[in-house]
CSV table of C-alpha atoms and ligand atoms in Angstrom, one decimal:
chain,number,residue,atom,x,y,z
A,18,MET,CA,90.9,75.6,47.5
A,19,ASN,CA,89.7,72.2,47.7
A,20,LEU,CA,86.7,70.6,49.1
A,21,ILE,CA,88.0,68.9,51.6
A,22,LYS,CA,89.9,72.3,53.1
A,23,PHE,CA,87.1,74.8,52.3
A,24,PRO,CA,85.2,73.4,55.1
A,25,LEU,CA,88.0,73.0,57.8
A,26,LEU,CA,88.6,76.6,56.9
A,27,LEU,CA,85.1,77.8,57.8
A,28,LEU,CA,84.9,75.7,61.6
A,29,SER,CA,88.2,77.0,62.4
A,30,ILE,CA,86.8,80.9,61.6
A,31,CYS,CA,83.4,79.6,63.8
A,32,MET,CA,85.6,78.1,66.6
A,33,LEU,CA,87.7,81.3,66.9
A,34,MET,CA,84.4,83.2,66.9
A,35,ALA,CA,82.9,81.6,69.5
A,36,ALA,CA,85.9,82.0,71.8
A,37,CYS,CA,86.0,85.7,71.2
A,38,PHE,CA,82.5,85.3,72.2
A,39,SER,CA,82.6,83.9,74.5
A,40,GLY,CA,84.8,85.8,76.5
A,41,LYS,CA,87.8,83.1,76.1
A,42,LYS,CA,91.4,84.6,76.1
A,43,ASN,CA,92.6,84.1,72.4
A,44,THR,CA,94.3,81.0,72.5
A,45,THR,CA,96.7,82.3,69.5
A,46,SER,CA,98.0,84.7,71.5
A,47,ASN,CA,100.5,84.6,74.1
A,48,GLU,CA,99.9,86.8,77.0
A,49,PRO,CA,99.7,85.4,80.1
A,50,VAL,CA,95.7,84.7,82.4
A,51,SER,CA,96.1,88.1,84.4
A,52,LEU,CA,94.5,88.0,87.7
A,53,LYS,CA,94.6,91.9,87.6
A,54,ASN,CA,92.7,92.2,84.6
A,55,VAL,CA,90.2,89.1,84.6
A,56,PHE,CA,88.6,91.0,87.9
A,57,LYS,CA,89.2,94.3,86.4
A,58,LYS,CA,85.2,95.2,86.5
A,59,ASP,CA,85.5,93.3,89.8
A,60,PHE,CA,88.3,94.6,92.0
A,61,GLY,CA,91.9,95.2,92.8
A,62,ILE,CA,93.7,92.4,92.9
A,63,GLY,CA,96.8,92.9,95.9
A,64,THR,CA,100.1,91.4,96.9
A,65,ALA,CA,102.1,92.4,99.8
A,66,LEU,CA,105.9,93.1,98.6
A,67,ASN,CA,109.1,92.3,100.6
A,68,THR,CA,112.5,94.7,100.5
A,69,GLU,CA,114.3,92.4,97.7
A,70,GLN,CA,111.0,92.6,95.2
A,71,ILE,CA,110.7,96.3,96.3
A,72,GLN,CA,114.4,96.9,95.3
A,73,GLU,CA,113.6,94.9,92.5
A,74,LYS,CA,116.5,91.9,93.0
A,75,ASP,CA,114.0,89.7,92.0
A,76,PRO,CA,114.1,89.1,88.5
A,77,LYS,CA,111.2,86.5,88.1
A,78,ALA,CA,108.9,88.8,90.8
A,79,ALA,CA,109.6,91.9,88.5
A,80,VAL,CA,107.7,90.2,86.0
A,81,LEU,CA,105.1,88.9,87.5
A,82,ILE,CA,104.5,91.7,89.9
A,83,PRO,CA,103.0,93.8,87.3
A,84,GLN,CA,101.6,90.9,85.4
A,85,GLN,CA,98.9,90.0,87.9
A,86,PHE,CA,98.7,92.6,90.5
A,87,ASN,CA,97.2,96.4,90.3
A,88,MET,CA,98.0,97.0,94.1
A,89,ALA,CA,100.4,96.3,97.0
A,90,THR,CA,101.2,96.5,100.5
A,91,PRO,CA,104.4,96.7,102.1
A,92,GLU,CA,105.2,93.5,104.0
A,93,ASN,CA,106.7,94.9,106.3
A,94,ILE,CA,109.3,98.4,105.4
A,95,MET,CA,106.4,101.2,106.2
A,96,LYS,CA,106.1,99.3,110.1
A,97,ALA,CA,107.1,101.6,112.5
A,98,GLU,CA,110.3,99.1,113.4
A,99,ILE,CA,111.4,100.2,109.9
A,100,ILE,CA,110.2,103.9,108.9
A,101,HIS,CA,111.0,105.3,112.1
A,102,PRO,CA,113.6,103.1,114.1
A,103,GLN,CA,114.8,106.5,116.8
A,104,TRP,CA,112.8,109.5,118.0
A,105,ASP,CA,114.3,112.0,115.7
A,106,ASN,CA,114.6,109.3,112.6
A,107,TYR,CA,113.0,108.5,109.8
A,108,ASN,CA,114.2,106.1,107.5
A,109,TYR,CA,112.2,106.6,104.1
A,110,GLU,CA,114.1,104.8,101.9
A,111,LEU,CA,112.8,101.5,100.8
A,112,ALA,CA,109.0,103.3,101.0
A,113,ASP,CA,110.1,106.0,98.1
A,114,LYS,CA,111.1,103.3,96.6
A,115,MET,CA,107.9,101.8,97.0
A,116,VAL,CA,106.1,104.5,95.6
A,117,SER,CA,108.2,104.8,93.0
A,118,TYR,CA,108.3,101.1,91.4
A,119,CYS,CA,104.8,100.8,92.2
A,120,GLU,CA,104.2,104.3,90.1
A,121,LYS,CA,106.2,103.1,87.4
A,122,ASN,CA,104.2,99.7,87.2
A,123,ASN,CA,100.2,101.1,88.0
A,124,ILE,CA,100.2,100.0,91.0
A,125,LYS,CA,98.2,101.8,94.2
A,126,VAL,CA,99.7,101.4,97.1
A,127,ASN,CA,98.0,100.5,100.4
A,128,GLY,CA,100.2,101.6,103.1
A,129,HIS,CA,100.6,99.4,106.4
A,130,THR,CA,100.8,100.3,108.7
A,131,LEU,CA,100.4,103.3,111.4
A,132,ILE,CA,99.3,103.0,114.0
A,133,TRP,CA,100.5,98.6,115.3
A,134,HIS,CA,101.6,97.6,118.8
A,135,SER,CA,103.9,94.9,116.8
A,136,GLN,CA,107.1,95.6,114.6
A,137,LEU,CA,107.2,99.3,117.2
A,138,PRO,CA,111.0,100.5,117.2
A,139,LEU,CA,113.0,100.0,120.7
A,140,PHE,CA,112.4,104.2,121.6
A,141,ALA,CA,108.8,103.8,121.4
A,142,ARG,CA,108.7,100.3,123.5
A,143,ARG,CA,110.4,102.3,126.2
A,144,ILE,CA,108.5,106.1,126.2
A,145,GLN,CA,107.4,106.1,130.2
A,146,SER,CA,105.8,109.7,129.7
A,147,VAL,CA,101.8,109.7,128.6
A,148,ASP,CA,102.7,113.0,127.6
A,149,SER,CA,105.6,111.8,125.6
A,150,PHE,CA,104.1,108.7,124.3
A,151,LYS,CA,101.1,111.0,122.6
A,152,THR,CA,104.0,113.7,121.5
A,153,PHE,CA,105.0,110.0,118.9
A,154,PHE,CA,101.5,108.9,118.4
A,155,THR,CA,100.9,112.3,116.4
A,156,ASP,CA,104.2,112.7,115.3
A,157,HIS,CA,104.6,109.6,113.8
A,158,ILE,CA,101.1,109.7,112.2
A,159,LYS,CA,101.4,113.6,110.9
A,160,THR,CA,105.1,113.3,109.1
A,161,ILE,CA,104.5,110.2,107.5
A,162,ALA,CA,100.9,109.9,106.3
A,163,SER,CA,101.6,113.9,104.5
A,164,ARG,CA,104.8,113.0,103.1
A,165,TYR,CA,102.6,110.0,101.4
A,166,ASP,CA,99.8,111.5,101.1
A,167,GLY,CA,98.4,111.5,97.5
A,168,LYS,CA,101.6,108.8,96.5
A,169,VAL,CA,99.8,106.0,98.3
A,170,TYR,CA,95.9,105.4,97.6
A,171,SER,CA,95.7,104.2,101.6
A,172,TRP,CA,96.5,103.5,104.9
A,173,ASP,CA,95.8,100.8,107.2
A,174,VAL,CA,95.3,103.7,109.6
A,175,VAL,CA,95.7,101.2,112.9
A,176,ASN,CA,96.2,97.4,112.5
A,177,GLU,CA,94.8,95.1,115.6
A,178,ALA,CA,93.2,96.8,118.2
A,179,LEU,CA,90.8,94.1,118.9
A,180,ASN,CA,90.7,90.8,120.6
A,181,GLU,CA,88.7,87.8,119.6
A,182,ASP,CA,85.6,88.5,122.4
A,183,GLY,CA,85.5,92.3,120.7
A,184,THR,CA,86.9,94.5,123.8
A,185,MET,CA,89.7,96.8,123.0
A,186,ARG,CA,93.3,95.3,122.9
A,187,LYS,CA,95.8,96.3,125.8
A,188,SER,CA,97.8,97.3,124.0
A,189,VAL,CA,100.9,100.1,124.5
A,190,PHE,CA,98.2,102.6,122.9
A,191,LEU,CA,95.6,102.1,125.0
A,192,GLN,CA,97.3,101.6,128.0
A,193,LYS,CA,98.7,104.6,127.3
A,194,LEU,CA,96.2,106.6,125.6
A,195,GLY,CA,92.8,105.6,126.6
A,196,ASP,CA,89.9,103.7,124.3
A,197,ASP,CA,89.8,107.0,122.4
A,198,PHE,CA,93.1,106.7,120.4
A,199,VAL,CA,91.6,104.9,117.5
A,200,THR,CA,89.4,107.4,116.6
A,201,GLU,CA,92.4,110.7,117.4
A,202,ALA,CA,94.5,108.2,114.9
A,203,PHE,CA,92.2,108.4,112.0
A,204,ARG,CA,91.6,112.0,112.8
A,205,THR,CA,95.0,113.0,112.8
A,206,ALA,CA,95.3,111.1,109.5
A,207,GLN,CA,92.6,112.7,107.7
A,208,ALA,CA,94.2,115.8,108.1
A,209,ALA,CA,97.6,114.7,107.1
A,210,ALA,CA,96.5,113.1,104.1
A,211,PRO,CA,93.7,114.3,103.1
A,212,ASN,CA,93.9,112.2,99.2
A,213,THR,CA,94.2,109.4,100.9
A,214,GLN,CA,91.4,106.2,102.0
A,215,LEU,CA,92.1,105.5,105.6
A,216,TYR,CA,91.2,102.0,106.8
A,217,TYR,CA,90.9,100.0,109.5
A,218,ASN,CA,93.0,96.6,109.0
A,219,ASP,CA,92.5,93.4,111.9
A,220,TYR,CA,92.0,89.6,111.6
A,221,ASN,CA,89.1,87.0,112.2
A,222,ASN,CA,87.6,90.5,112.3
A,223,GLU,CA,85.0,88.2,110.2
A,224,GLN,CA,84.1,86.5,113.5
A,225,PRO,CA,80.9,87.1,115.3
A,226,ALA,CA,82.3,88.6,118.4
A,227,LYS,CA,85.3,89.8,117.8
A,228,ARG,CA,83.0,91.6,113.8
A,229,ALA,CA,81.3,93.1,116.7
A,230,GLY,CA,83.5,94.9,118.7
A,231,CYS,CA,84.5,95.9,114.9
A,232,ILE,CA,81.4,97.4,113.7
A,233,ALA,CA,81.2,99.6,117.7
A,234,LEU,CA,84.5,100.7,116.8
A,235,ILE,CA,83.5,102.1,113.7
A,236,LYS,CA,80.7,103.5,114.7
A,237,LYS,CA,82.3,105.3,117.4
A,238,ILE,CA,85.0,107.0,114.7
A,239,GLN,CA,82.2,108.2,112.3
A,240,SER,CA,80.3,109.7,115.3
A,241,ALA,CA,83.0,111.7,116.2
A,242,GLY,CA,83.2,113.4,112.4
A,243,VAL,CA,86.0,111.7,111.6
A,244,ARG,CA,86.6,109.8,108.2
A,245,ILE,CA,86.9,105.9,107.6
A,246,ASP,CA,86.9,104.7,104.2
A,247,GLY,CA,87.3,101.0,104.8
A,248,VAL,CA,87.8,97.7,106.5
A,249,GLY,CA,90.3,95.6,106.2
A,250,ILE,CA,89.5,91.9,106.8
A,251,GLN,CA,93.0,90.0,106.7
A,252,GLY,CA,92.0,86.5,105.8
A,253,HIS,CA,94.4,84.9,107.2
A,254,TRP,CA,92.5,81.6,107.4
A,255,HIS,CA,93.0,77.5,107.2
A,256,LEU,CA,92.5,74.9,104.7
A,257,GLY,CA,88.5,73.1,105.0
A,258,ARG,CA,88.1,75.7,107.5
A,259,ILE,CA,87.3,78.7,105.7
A,260,PRO,CA,84.5,80.8,107.4
A,261,LEU,CA,82.7,81.9,104.0
A,262,LYS,CA,78.9,82.5,106.4
A,263,ASP,CA,80.6,84.9,108.2
A,264,ILE,CA,82.6,86.3,106.0
A,265,GLU,CA,79.4,86.9,103.7
A,266,GLU,CA,77.8,88.5,107.4
A,267,SER,CA,80.6,90.9,107.5
A,268,ILE,CA,80.4,92.0,104.2
A,269,ILE,CA,77.2,92.7,104.4
A,270,GLN,CA,77.0,94.5,108.0
A,271,TYR,CA,80.4,96.3,107.1
A,272,ALA,CA,79.2,97.8,104.1
A,273,ALA,CA,76.0,98.8,105.6
A,274,LEU,CA,78.1,101.4,107.6
A,275,GLY,CA,79.2,102.5,104.4
A,276,LEU,CA,82.5,101.6,104.1
A,277,GLN,CA,84.5,99.7,101.6
A,278,VAL,CA,84.7,95.6,102.6
A,279,MET,CA,88.9,94.7,101.4
A,280,PHE,CA,90.6,91.3,102.2
A,281,THR,CA,94.0,92.9,102.7
A,282,GLU,CA,96.4,90.1,103.9
A,283,LEU,CA,94.7,86.9,101.9
A,284,ASP,CA,96.6,83.4,102.2
A,285,ILE,CA,95.5,79.5,103.6
A,286,GLU,CA,97.2,77.8,105.9
A,287,VAL,CA,97.5,74.0,104.9
A,288,LEU,CA,99.8,72.4,107.7
A,289,PRO,CA,99.2,71.4,111.0
A,290,ARG,CA,98.1,74.3,113.6
A,291,ASN,CA,97.0,74.2,117.0
A,292,PHE,CA,95.4,77.8,116.6
A,293,GLN,CA,93.7,79.8,114.2
A,294,GLY,CA,94.7,84.1,113.2
A,295,ALA,CA,97.8,85.7,112.6
A,296,ASP,CA,98.5,87.0,116.2
A,297,VAL,CA,102.2,87.4,115.0
A,298,SER,CA,103.3,87.4,119.4
A,299,GLN,CA,102.0,83.2,119.2
A,300,ARG,CA,104.1,80.5,118.7
A,301,MET,CA,104.2,76.7,118.1
A,302,ASN,CA,107.3,74.2,118.9
A,303,THR,CA,108.5,72.0,116.4
A,304,THR,CA,107.7,68.4,116.3
A,305,ALA,CA,108.1,65.3,113.6
A,306,SER,CA,105.4,66.3,112.0
A,307,SER,CA,105.2,69.8,112.0
A,308,ASN,CA,106.2,70.2,108.6
A,309,PRO,CA,104.7,67.4,106.7
A,310,TYR,CA,105.1,68.3,103.3
A,311,PRO,CA,108.5,69.4,102.8
A,312,ASN,CA,108.8,68.1,99.6
A,313,GLY,CA,105.6,68.8,97.2
A,314,LEU,CA,101.9,68.8,98.6
A,315,PRO,CA,99.5,65.6,98.0
A,316,ASP,CA,97.0,66.1,95.4
A,317,SER,CA,94.8,65.8,96.8
A,318,LEU,CA,95.5,68.8,99.3
A,319,GLN,CA,96.2,70.9,96.4
A,320,GLN,CA,92.9,70.1,94.8
A,321,LYS,CA,90.8,71.1,98.0
A,322,LEU,CA,93.3,74.2,98.4
A,323,ALA,CA,91.9,75.2,94.4
A,324,ASP,CA,88.2,74.7,95.8
A,325,ASP,CA,88.7,76.3,98.9
A,326,TYR,CA,89.8,79.7,96.6
A,327,ALA,CA,87.1,78.9,94.1
A,328,SER,CA,84.8,79.3,97.1
A,329,LEU,CA,85.9,82.2,98.4
A,330,PHE,CA,86.1,84.2,95.5
A,331,LYS,CA,82.7,83.1,94.2
A,332,LEU,CA,81.6,84.9,97.4
A,333,PHE,CA,84.0,88.1,96.3
A,334,LEU,CA,82.4,87.8,93.2
A,335,LYS,CA,79.0,88.2,94.3
A,336,TYR,CA,80.2,90.8,96.1
A,337,LYS,CA,81.4,93.3,93.5
A,338,GLY,CA,81.3,96.6,94.4
A,339,LYS,CA,81.1,96.1,98.2
A,340,VAL,CA,84.3,94.3,98.1
A,341,THR,CA,86.8,96.8,96.5
A,342,ARG,CA,90.0,95.1,97.1
A,343,VAL,CA,92.1,91.8,97.7
A,344,THR,CA,94.9,91.1,98.7
A,345,PHE,CA,97.3,88.3,98.6
A,346,TRP,CA,100.1,88.1,101.6
A,347,GLY,CA,103.0,87.5,99.4
A,348,VAL,CA,103.6,87.0,96.1
A,349,ASN,CA,104.1,83.4,95.8
A,350,ASP,CA,104.6,80.0,98.5
A,351,GLY,CA,108.2,80.0,98.3
A,352,GLN,CA,107.6,83.9,100.0
A,353,SER,CA,105.6,84.0,102.3
A,354,TRP,CA,105.5,84.7,105.7
A,355,LEU,CA,103.8,80.6,106.6
A,356,ASN,CA,107.1,79.0,106.1
A,357,GLY,CA,108.4,81.3,109.5
A,358,TRP,CA,105.5,81.5,111.1
A,359,PRO,CA,104.6,80.1,114.0
A,360,ILE,CA,106.9,77.9,113.4
A,361,ARG,CA,110.5,78.4,112.0
A,362,GLY,CA,111.7,76.0,108.6
A,363,ARG,CA,108.7,74.5,107.3
A,364,THR,CA,107.6,74.4,103.5
A,365,ASN,CA,104.2,75.8,103.1
A,366,TYR,CA,101.5,76.3,100.1
A,367,PRO,CA,99.6,78.9,101.2
A,368,LEU,CA,99.2,81.1,97.8
A,369,LEU,CA,98.3,81.0,94.2
A,370,PHE,CA,101.9,80.5,93.0
A,371,ASP,CA,104.1,78.2,93.8
A,372,ARG,CA,107.7,78.0,94.4
A,373,ASN,CA,108.7,78.8,90.6
A,374,PHE,CA,106.2,81.5,89.8
A,375,LEU,CA,104.1,79.1,88.2
A,376,PRO,CA,100.6,79.1,88.4
A,377,LYS,CA,98.9,77.1,90.9
A,378,PRO,CA,96.0,75.0,89.9
A,379,ALA,CA,94.3,77.2,92.4
A,380,PHE,CA,95.2,79.9,90.3
A,381,ASN,CA,93.0,78.4,87.8
A,382,SER,CA,90.3,77.3,89.4
A,383,VAL,CA,89.9,81.1,90.3
A,384,ILE,CA,90.4,82.0,86.9
A,385,ALA,CA,87.4,79.7,85.5
A,386,LEU,CA,85.1,81.8,87.4
A,387,LYS,CA,85.4,84.4,85.4
A,388,ARG,CA,85.2,81.9,82.5
A,389,LYS,CA,82.5,80.1,82.3
B,8,XIL,C1,103.7,89.6,109.2
B,8,XIL,C2,105.4,89.8,108.2
B,8,XIL,O1,105.0,89.3,106.6
B,8,XIL,C3,106.4,89.3,108.1
B,8,XIL,O2,107.4,89.0,107.8
B,8,XIL,C4,106.7,89.6,109.7
B,8,XIL,O3,107.7,89.3,110.2
B,8,XIL,C5,106.0,89.9,110.8
B,8,XIL,O4,105.0,90.5,110.2
B,8,XIL,N1,99.1,91.0,110.4
B,8,XIL,C6,99.2,91.6,109.8
B,8,XIL,C7,100.9,91.8,109.1
B,8,XIL,O5,99.1,93.4,109.6
B,8,XIL,O6,101.6,92.9,109.2
B,8,XIL,C8,101.8,90.8,109.8
B,8,XIL,O7,102.8,90.6,108.9
B,8,XIL,C9,100.9,89.7,109.4
B,8,XIL,C10,99.2,89.2,110.2
């Protein structure tokens, strides 16, 4: 070895060792940076899965999903209208496929959702008698929760039972079964699925009034001696308007009830919207300015999105242990429901991966929090 090469070799060895000790990825490895690995010791990282992804028909998604995520929620296929289309007919095909796909890939499934006023089958919406509705409610929970007990990790037992002011939503469940239907749903799920975590899930339940209603609801379940393990804050937020203070206060208050706190449907809306939240029945009219970025998001907004995601994950990391899961509502921008809601046919950019499954600046800003 000559005198010029030796110091160079020494320098490279030192740089490699420094990278290893600072926890940085070995740059010679081709292993992609993965959210689930980077946040392994902090919380689970989930995604919503659509039908194509569950059926492994989408080759790029089939590579990315197991690489990035260790938890998953079916975007639609466990909702009542699909899994229980008629009174006596349950359709388990896709739910079974999801369970086996996730088992194969070491992904924990969060069942979504047993009781929700939306995406109900026609027969359930048409039931007139209270007695028959009660039978539908109990049978639905018992049948599905027991079939998947121990196969899914958790259930969103009840979704979106609250109004924005914290009062109970006047849903078909409330009208037919009264105020206690949430407690009864958890009681039935607890008996049918003793090995499954049970959660309440809603949007805007980080906002003070709705949060207060949510806390009252949780306390009611707990004081009836019924098990509830966690609360999901959906997290459909808006660019530049992430309610960080309310989110922090919510983590503290929900965790004080002994519950796990999860962010269950995270995405950040970057397009014009005249309301907040995620009431799927709410719509907006198409106007000349409602789809401003059909050919790509301007860099300034891309950076803003990266900053918003970084602030959010910084907060989640501050409360790791209390925050147990962060689930994105979709794998990539092209597959997000926000391309079709509340206006059809828009080009939206709410997630960490772009339409080609490539990581966006927002992905890098989230990862960078762990590389400092
Ligand atoms: C959405 C799905 O993403 C869409 O594909 C479907 O058309 C409507 O529902 N809150 C929830 C989710 O709890 O189930 C909703 O998912 C989004 C809002």
